[in-house]
PDB file of C-alpha atoms in Angstrom:
ATOM      1  CA  MET A   1       0.000   0.000   0.000  1.00  0.00           C
ATOM      2  CA  PRO A   2       1.491   3.392  -0.919  1.00  0.00           C
ATOM      3  CA  LEU A   3       2.203   5.702   1.977  1.00  0.00           C
ATOM      4  CA  MET A   4      -0.007   8.686   2.424  1.00  0.00           C
ATOM      5  CA  TRP A   5       1.515  12.162   1.889  1.00  0.00           C
ATOM      6  CA  GLU A   6       0.990  12.996   5.541  1.00  0.00           C
ATOM      7  CA  GLU A   7       3.041   9.951   6.538  1.00  0.00           C
ATOM      8  CA  LEU A   8       5.919  10.979   4.267  1.00  0.00           C
ATOM      9  CA  ARG A   9       6.171  14.431   5.786  1.00  0.00           C
ATOM     10  CA  GLU A  10       8.586  14.780   8.677  1.00  0.00           C
ATOM     11  CA  PRO A  11       7.464  16.683  11.767  1.00  0.00           C
ATOM     12  CA  PRO A  12       8.829  20.220  11.953  1.00  0.00           C
ATOM     13  CA  SER A  13      12.047  20.674  13.901  1.00  0.00           C
ATOM     14  CA  ARG A  14      12.207  22.601  17.162  1.00  0.00           C
ATOM     15  CA  ALA A  15      13.924  25.493  15.394  1.00  0.00           C
ATOM     16  CA  ALA A  16      11.143  25.600  12.805  1.00  0.00           C
ATOM     17  CA  ARG A  17       8.492  25.655  15.531  1.00  0.00           C
ATOM     18  CA  TRP A  18      10.252  28.519  17.341  1.00  0.00           C
ATOM     19  CA  LYS A  19      10.573  30.410  14.083  1.00  0.00           C
ATOM     20  CA  ALA A  20       6.855  29.987  13.376  1.00  0.00           C
ATOM     21  CA  THR A  21       5.974  31.161  16.894  1.00  0.00           C
ATOM     22  CA  LEU A  22       8.239  34.184  16.570  1.00  0.00           C
ATOM     23  CA  ARG A  23       6.610  35.064  13.257  1.00  0.00           C
ATOM     24  CA  LYS A  24       3.084  34.785  14.676  1.00  0.00           C
ATOM     25  CA  GLN A  25       3.711  36.336  18.111  1.00  0.00           C
ATOM     26  CA  PRO A  26       6.711  38.692  17.932  1.00  0.00           C
ATOM     27  CA  SER A  27       5.306  40.895  20.700  1.00  0.00           C
ATOM     28  CA  ALA A  28       5.568  38.006  23.159  1.00  0.00           C
ATOM     29  CA  PHE A  29       9.284  37.637  22.406  1.00  0.00           C
ATOM     30  CA  LEU A  30       9.852  41.375  22.757  1.00  0.00           C
ATOM     31  CA  LEU A  31       8.084  41.365  26.126  1.00  0.00           C
ATOM     32  CA  ALA A  32      10.174  38.386  27.275  1.00  0.00           C
ATOM     33  CA  VAL A  33      13.463  40.038  26.242  1.00  0.00           C
ATOM     34  CA  GLN A  34      12.558  43.293  28.004  1.00  0.00           C
ATOM     35  CA  ILE A  35      11.640  41.495  31.232  1.00  0.00           C
ATOM     36  CA  LEU A  36      14.832  39.409  31.016  1.00  0.00           C
ATOM     37  CA  VAL A  37      16.929  42.574  30.766  1.00  0.00           C
ATOM     38  CA  ILE A  38      15.242  44.034  33.862  1.00  0.00           C
ATOM     39  CA  LEU A  39      15.764  40.847  35.884  1.00  0.00           C
ATOM     40  CA  LEU A  40      19.442  40.569  34.923  1.00  0.00           C
ATOM     41  CA  LEU A  41      20.330  44.206  35.621  1.00  0.00           C
ATOM     42  CA  PRO A  42      20.858  43.799  39.417  1.00  0.00           C
ATOM     43  CA  ALA A  43      23.508  41.112  38.846  1.00  0.00           C
ATOM     44  CA  LEU A  44      25.157  42.847  35.909  1.00  0.00           C
ATOM     45  CA  GLU A  45      25.440  46.443  37.082  1.00  0.00           C
ATOM     46  CA  SER A  46      27.697  45.534  40.003  1.00  0.00           C
ATOM     47  CA  SER A  47      30.370  43.778  37.888  1.00  0.00           C
ATOM     48  CA  ASP A  48      33.097  45.165  35.650  1.00  0.00           C
ATOM     49  CA  TRP A  49      31.958  43.189  32.614  1.00  0.00           C
ATOM     50  CA  GLY A  50      28.289  43.754  33.361  1.00  0.00           C
ATOM     51  CA  ARG A  51      28.052  46.903  31.224  1.00  0.00           C
ATOM     52  CA  ALA A  52      29.183  44.976  28.152  1.00  0.00           C
ATOM     53  CA  VAL A  53      26.561  42.295  28.808  1.00  0.00           C
ATOM     54  CA  ILE A  54      23.898  44.971  29.353  1.00  0.00           C
ATOM     55  CA  SER A  55      24.853  46.479  25.992  1.00  0.00           C
ATOM     56  CA  LEU A  56      24.553  43.068  24.329  1.00  0.00           C
ATOM     57  CA  LEU A  57      21.129  42.595  25.907  1.00  0.00           C
ATOM     58  CA  SER A  58      20.121  46.067  24.740  1.00  0.00           C
ATOM     59  CA  LEU A  59      21.202  45.188  21.201  1.00  0.00           C
ATOM     60  CA  SER A  60      19.221  41.933  21.408  1.00  0.00           C
ATOM     61  CA  ALA A  61      16.189  43.947  22.464  1.00  0.00           C
ATOM     62  CA  LEU A  62      16.777  46.302  19.516  1.00  0.00           C
ATOM     63  CA  ILE A  63      16.874  43.409  17.040  1.00  0.00           C
ATOM     64  CA  THR A  64      13.753  41.858  18.567  1.00  0.00           C
ATOM     65  CA  ALA A  65      11.965  45.213  18.445  1.00  0.00           C
ATOM     66  CA  VAL A  66      12.875  45.745  14.773  1.00  0.00           C
ATOM     67  CA  PHE A  67      11.485  42.300  13.991  1.00  0.00           C
ATOM     68  CA  THR A  68       8.327  43.136  15.954  1.00  0.00           C
ATOM     69  CA  VAL A  69       7.815  46.401  14.044  1.00  0.00           C
ATOM     70  CA  ARG A  70       7.696  44.358  10.815  1.00  0.00           C
ATOM     71  CA  SER A  71       4.308  43.023  11.970  1.00  0.00           C
ATOM     72  CA  THR A  72       2.895  46.518  12.536  1.00  0.00           C
ATOM     73  CA  PRO A  73       1.702  49.271  10.167  1.00  0.00           C
ATOM     74  CA  ALA A  74       4.855  51.282  10.984  1.00  0.00           C
ATOM     75  CA  LEU A  75       7.860  51.614   8.664  1.00  0.00           C
ATOM     76  CA  THR A  76      10.434  48.873   9.199  1.00  0.00           C
ATOM     77  CA  TRP A  77      13.166  50.827   7.406  1.00  0.00           C
ATOM     78  CA  LEU A  78      12.681  53.779   9.754  1.00  0.00           C
ATOM     79  CA  SER A  79      12.861  51.471  12.750  1.00  0.00           C
ATOM     80  CA  ALA A  80      16.114  49.970  11.452  1.00  0.00           C
ATOM     81  CA  THR A  81      17.459  53.453  10.674  1.00  0.00           C
ATOM     82  CA  LEU A  82      16.932  54.516  14.289  1.00  0.00           C
ATOM     83  CA  ALA A  83      18.283  51.234  15.648  1.00  0.00           C
ATOM     84  CA  LEU A  84      21.574  51.433  13.724  1.00  0.00           C
ATOM     85  CA  PRO A  85      22.999  54.619  15.349  1.00  0.00           C
ATOM     86  CA  ALA A  86      21.644  53.470  18.711  1.00  0.00           C
ATOM     87  CA  ALA A  87      23.595  50.226  18.394  1.00  0.00           C
ATOM     88  CA  LEU A  88      26.746  51.968  17.105  1.00  0.00           C
ATOM     89  CA  PHE A  89      26.836  54.558  19.893  1.00  0.00           C
ATOM     90  CA  GLU A  90      26.026  51.889  22.493  1.00  0.00           C
ATOM     91  CA  ILE A  91      29.058  49.868  21.348  1.00  0.00           C
ATOM     92  CA  TRP A  92      31.181  53.026  21.105  1.00  0.00           C
ATOM     93  CA  SER A  93      30.316  53.947  24.686  1.00  0.00           C
ATOM     94  CA  LEU A  94      31.994  50.743  25.898  1.00  0.00           C
ATOM     95  CA  VAL A  95      35.416  52.098  24.891  1.00  0.00           C
ATOM     96  CA  ASP A  96      34.701  55.820  25.199  1.00  0.00           C
ATOM     97  CA  ASP A  97      32.535  56.876  28.128  1.00  0.00           C
ATOM     98  CA  ARG A  98      32.615  60.605  27.462  1.00  0.00           C
ATOM     99  CA  ALA A  99      29.375  62.407  28.266  1.00  0.00           C
ATOM    100  CA  ILE A 100      28.687  63.272  24.609  1.00  0.00           C
ATOM    101  CA  ILE A 101      28.945  59.621  23.519  1.00  0.00           C
ATOM    102  CA  LEU A 102      26.735  58.412  26.351  1.00  0.00           C
ATOM    103  CA  THR A 103      24.224  61.177  25.626  1.00  0.00           C
ATOM    104  CA  LEU A 104      24.008  60.215  21.949  1.00  0.00           C
ATOM    105  CA  ALA A 105      23.725  56.510  22.760  1.00  0.00           C
ATOM    106  CA  HIS A 106      20.916  57.052  25.271  1.00  0.00           C
ATOM    107  CA  THR A 107      19.116  59.574  23.055  1.00  0.00           C
ATOM    108  CA  PHE A 108      19.053  57.293  20.028  1.00  0.00           C
ATOM    109  CA  LEU A 109      17.939  54.370  22.190  1.00  0.00           C
ATOM    110  CA  ALA A 110      15.111  56.510  23.574  1.00  0.00           C
ATOM    111  CA  LEU A 111      14.044  57.628  20.079  1.00  0.00           C
ATOM    112  CA  PHE A 112      14.076  54.048  18.831  1.00  0.00           C
ATOM    113  CA  TYR A 113      11.989  52.787  21.735  1.00  0.00           C
ATOM    114  CA  PHE A 114       9.488  55.621  21.354  1.00  0.00           C
ATOM    115  CA  TYR A 115       9.059  54.739  17.681  1.00  0.00           C
ATOM    116  CA  THR A 116       8.646  51.071  18.598  1.00  0.00           C
ATOM    117  CA  ALA A 117       5.948  52.043  21.100  1.00  0.00           C
ATOM    118  CA  TYR A 118       4.201  54.055  18.378  1.00  0.00           C
ATOM    119  CA  ALA A 119       4.390  51.031  16.067  1.00  0.00           C
ATOM    120  CA  LEU A 120       2.880  48.723  18.685  1.00  0.00           C
ATOM    121  CA  ILE A 121       0.060  51.153  19.472  1.00  0.00           C
ATOM    122  CA  SER A 122      -0.711  51.473  15.745  1.00  0.00           C
ATOM    123  CA  TYR A 123      -0.709  47.681  15.543  1.00  0.00           C
ATOM    124  CA  MET A 124      -3.199  47.390  18.410  1.00  0.00           C
ATOM    125  CA  PHE A 125      -5.486  50.033  16.897  1.00  0.00           C
ATOM    126  CA  GLU A 126      -5.403  48.539  13.393  1.00  0.00           C
ATOM    127  CA  ASP A 127      -7.933  45.714  13.878  1.00  0.00           C
ATOM    128  CA  ALA A 128     -11.518  45.635  15.072  1.00  0.00           C
ATOM    129  CA  TRP A 129     -10.786  42.439  17.012  1.00  0.00           C
ATOM    130  CA  VAL A 130      -8.118  41.397  19.495  1.00  0.00           C
ATOM    131  CA  THR A 131      -5.586  38.709  18.615  1.00  0.00           C
ATOM    132  CA  LYS A 132      -3.332  36.847  21.035  1.00  0.00           C
ATOM    133  CA  ASP A 133      -0.281  38.759  19.849  1.00  0.00           C
ATOM    134  CA  GLU A 134      -2.049  42.089  20.404  1.00  0.00           C
ATOM    135  CA  LEU A 135      -2.599  41.117  24.038  1.00  0.00           C
ATOM    136  CA  PHE A 136       1.142  40.498  24.362  1.00  0.00           C
ATOM    137  CA  ALA A 137       1.673  43.821  22.570  1.00  0.00           C
ATOM    138  CA  VAL A 138      -0.071  45.593  25.475  1.00  0.00           C
ATOM    139  CA  GLY A 139       2.642  44.449  27.874  1.00  0.00           C
ATOM    140  CA  ALA A 140       5.448  44.802  25.324  1.00  0.00           C
ATOM    141  CA  CYS A 141       4.474  48.380  24.524  1.00  0.00           C
ATOM    142  CA  PHE A 142       4.349  49.284  28.208  1.00  0.00           C
ATOM    143  CA  THR A 143       7.832  47.885  28.878  1.00  0.00           C
ATOM    144  CA  VAL A 144       9.108  49.647  25.746  1.00  0.00           C
ATOM    145  CA  LEU A 145       7.805  52.961  27.096  1.00  0.00           C
ATOM    146  CA  VAL A 146       9.437  52.280  30.467  1.00  0.00           C
ATOM    147  CA  PHE A 147      12.780  51.739  28.726  1.00  0.00           C
ATOM    148  CA  ALA A 148      12.262  54.728  26.421  1.00  0.00           C
ATOM    149  CA  PHE A 149      11.779  57.165  29.290  1.00  0.00           C
ATOM    150  CA  ALA A 150      14.562  55.531  31.328  1.00  0.00           C
ATOM    151  CA  TYR A 151      17.052  56.067  28.492  1.00  0.00           C
ATOM    152  CA  LEU A 152      15.760  59.619  28.080  1.00  0.00           C
ATOM    153  CA  PHE A 153      16.404  60.209  31.784  1.00  0.00           C
ATOM    154  CA  MET A 154      19.896  58.741  31.319  1.00  0.00           C
ATOM    155  CA  ALA A 155      20.549  61.268  28.544  1.00  0.00           C
ATOM    156  CA  ILE A 156      19.199  64.124  30.664  1.00  0.00           C
ATOM    157  CA  GLN A 157      21.510  63.368  33.584  1.00  0.00           C
ATOM    158  CA  GLU A 158      24.490  63.313  31.220  1.00  0.00           C
ATOM    159  CA  ILE A 159      23.591  66.824  30.028  1.00  0.00           C
ATOM    160  CA  TYR A 160      22.451  68.066  33.444  1.00  0.00           C
ATOM    161  CA  PRO A 161      24.430  66.138  36.108  1.00  0.00           C
ATOM    162  CA  ALA A 162      22.725  65.257  39.383  1.00  0.00           C
ATOM    163  CA  SER A 163      19.257  65.659  37.869  1.00  0.00           C
ATOM    164  CA  PHE A 164      17.938  62.903  40.153  1.00  0.00           C
ATOM    165  CA  THR A 165      18.255  62.210  43.834  1.00  0.00           C
ATOM    166  CA  SER A 166      17.760  59.160  46.021  1.00  0.00           C
ATOM    167  CA  PHE A 167      18.284  58.098  49.644  1.00  0.00           C
ATOM    168  CA  ASP A 168      22.030  58.739  49.242  1.00  0.00           C
ATOM    169  CA  GLY A 169      21.505  62.270  47.914  1.00  0.00           C
ATOM    170  CA  PRO A 170      21.845  63.814  44.442  1.00  0.00           C
ATOM    171  CA  GLY A 171      24.064  62.014  41.955  1.00  0.00           C
ATOM    172  CA  GLN A 172      24.265  60.029  38.738  1.00  0.00           C
ATOM    173  CA  ARG A 173      21.706  57.256  38.832  1.00  0.00           C
ATOM    174  CA  THR A 174      22.147  53.809  37.267  1.00  0.00           C
ATOM    175  CA  LEU A 175      19.978  52.373  34.506  1.00  0.00           C
ATOM    176  CA  LEU A 176      18.215  50.090  36.965  1.00  0.00           C
ATOM    177  CA  GLU A 177      17.405  53.001  39.282  1.00  0.00           C
ATOM    178  CA  LEU A 178      15.974  55.037  36.410  1.00  0.00           C
ATOM    179  CA  LEU A 179      14.042  52.017  35.114  1.00  0.00           C
ATOM    180  CA  TYR A 180      12.563  51.661  38.585  1.00  0.00           C
ATOM    181  CA  TYR A 181      11.664  55.355  38.642  1.00  0.00           C
ATOM    182  CA  SER A 182      10.305  55.196  35.084  1.00  0.00           C
ATOM    183  CA  GLY A 183       8.119  52.185  35.898  1.00  0.00           C
ATOM    184  CA  ALA A 184       6.760  53.814  39.042  1.00  0.00           C
ATOM    185  CA  ASN A 185       6.135  57.025  37.118  1.00  0.00           C
ATOM    186  CA  LEU A 186       4.431  55.416  34.124  1.00  0.00           C
ATOM    187  CA  THR A 187       2.148  53.304  36.312  1.00  0.00           C
ATOM    188  CA  SER A 188       1.457  56.344  38.533  1.00  0.00           C
ATOM    189  CA  VAL A 189       2.051  54.305  41.695  1.00  0.00           C
ATOM    190  CA  GLY A 190       4.635  56.820  42.928  1.00  0.00           C
ATOM    191  CA  LEU A 191       6.515  54.152  44.922  1.00  0.00           C
ATOM    192  CA  SER A 192      10.095  55.141  44.125  1.00  0.00           C
ATOM    193  CA  ASP A 193      13.005  56.427  46.193  1.00  0.00           C
ATOM    194  CA  VAL A 194      14.392  58.102  43.057  1.00  0.00           C
ATOM    195  CA  GLY A 195      13.090  61.549  42.222  1.00  0.00           C
ATOM    196  CA  PRO A 196      13.855  64.400  39.815  1.00  0.00           C
ATOM    197  CA  ILE A 197      15.310  67.587  41.286  1.00  0.00           C
ATOM    198  CA  ARG A 198      16.230  69.563  38.158  1.00  0.00           C
ATOM    199  CA  ALA A 199      13.642  71.297  35.991  1.00  0.00           C
ATOM    200  CA  GLN A 200      14.371  69.278  32.839  1.00  0.00           C
ATOM    201  CA  ALA A 201      14.026  65.951  34.643  1.00  0.00           C
ATOM    202  CA  ARG A 202      10.799  67.049  36.319  1.00  0.00           C
ATOM    203  CA  ALA A 203       9.331  68.189  32.987  1.00  0.00           C
ATOM    204  CA  ILE A 204       9.978  64.814  31.311  1.00  0.00           C
ATOM    205  CA  GLY A 205       8.745  63.041  34.438  1.00  0.00           C
ATOM    206  CA  THR A 206       5.464  64.942  34.188  1.00  0.00           C
ATOM    207  CA  VAL A 207       5.106  63.972  30.522  1.00  0.00           C
ATOM    208  CA  GLU A 208       5.653  60.322  31.459  1.00  0.00           C
ATOM    209  CA  GLN A 209       2.948  60.506  34.110  1.00  0.00           C
ATOM    210  CA  LEU A 210       0.511  61.869  31.524  1.00  0.00           C
ATOM    211  CA  ALA A 211       1.568  59.164  29.049  1.00  0.00           C
ATOM    212  CA  GLY A 212       0.857  56.451  31.611  1.00  0.00           C
ATOM    213  CA  VAL A 213      -2.656  57.746  32.268  1.00  0.00           C
ATOM    214  CA  MET A 214      -3.376  58.118  28.538  1.00  0.00           C
ATOM    215  CA  TYR A 215      -2.071  54.601  27.828  1.00  0.00           C
ATOM    216  CA  VAL A 216      -4.539  53.070  30.257  1.00  0.00           C
ATOM    217  CA  ALA A 217      -7.410  55.304  29.112  1.00  0.00           C
ATOM    218  CA  MET A 218      -6.892  54.951  25.359  1.00  0.00           C
ATOM    219  CA  VAL A 219      -5.123  51.648  24.668  1.00  0.00           C
ATOM    220  CA  ILE A 220      -5.993  49.201  27.416  1.00  0.00           C
ATOM    221  CA  SER A 221      -9.612  50.333  27.729  1.00  0.00           C
ATOM    222  CA  ARG A 222     -10.091  49.917  23.957  1.00  0.00           C
ATOM    223  CA  LEU A 223      -8.690  46.384  23.939  1.00  0.00           C
ATOM    224  CA  VAL A 224     -10.786  45.428  26.960  1.00  0.00           C
ATOM    225  CA  ALA A 225     -13.916  46.761  25.215  1.00  0.00           C
ATOM    226  CA  LEU A 226     -13.114  44.844  22.015  1.00  0.00           C
ATOM    227  CA  THR A 227     -12.478  41.654  23.994  1.00  0.00           C
ATOM    228  CA  VAL A 228     -15.834  41.959  25.794  1.00  0.00           C
ATOM    229  CA  MET A 229     -17.650  42.666  22.516  1.00  0.00           C
ATOM    230  CA  ARG A 230     -16.078  39.623  20.867  1.00  0.00           C
ATOM    231  CA  ALA A 231     -17.013  37.418  23.842  1.00  0.00           C
ATOM    232  CA  ARG A 232     -20.654  38.503  23.555  1.00  0.00           C
ATOM    233  CA  GLN A 233     -20.891  37.723  19.831  1.00  0.00           C
TER     234      GLN A 233
END
């Protein structure tokens, strides 16, 4: 008896399955990479080689974000154009930690993440129904905004030193500290021992607070409404 076509086909490899999942749900991978970076920061920031690893993780997040933007209505070429100088200055800053290099690296990273957030929001507003990847995009977009403002704060404190204070007094804050402040600011919980003390830092902090409220009001509420409507149909 001749074998059926289905019997002749080999099952897909593990790499093929991961590739298919990444193609269908890129926002989930972006969310996972962002959370991984946050969890690894405490162990990496205290070591001499940690900054290089943080840069590698940042570049991995950039690549994942560019791939994610391909699934959105945004322009992939513009995303890649912003990611390239961000990656170059991030690598450059490993061998040259002058304030101007760090400022450029953090500024381009912030611009790239803001554009990625715009792409994800456009993606979530494109359909009249909610897919599984769009639900992951809610979390991915939020973490992207947290990183975007954190890198913007990093750039601000390079231009205006001691823009933030903490329990140990004014000084240059680490990426983890500013991520913590950015997350507390964007969620409007206010539970952070880091605070802005210069006018420029306070102005951007106020904008982030407004962005957090608007994100919940405009994005999350819309997806919740669409999910409820679909469940009733």
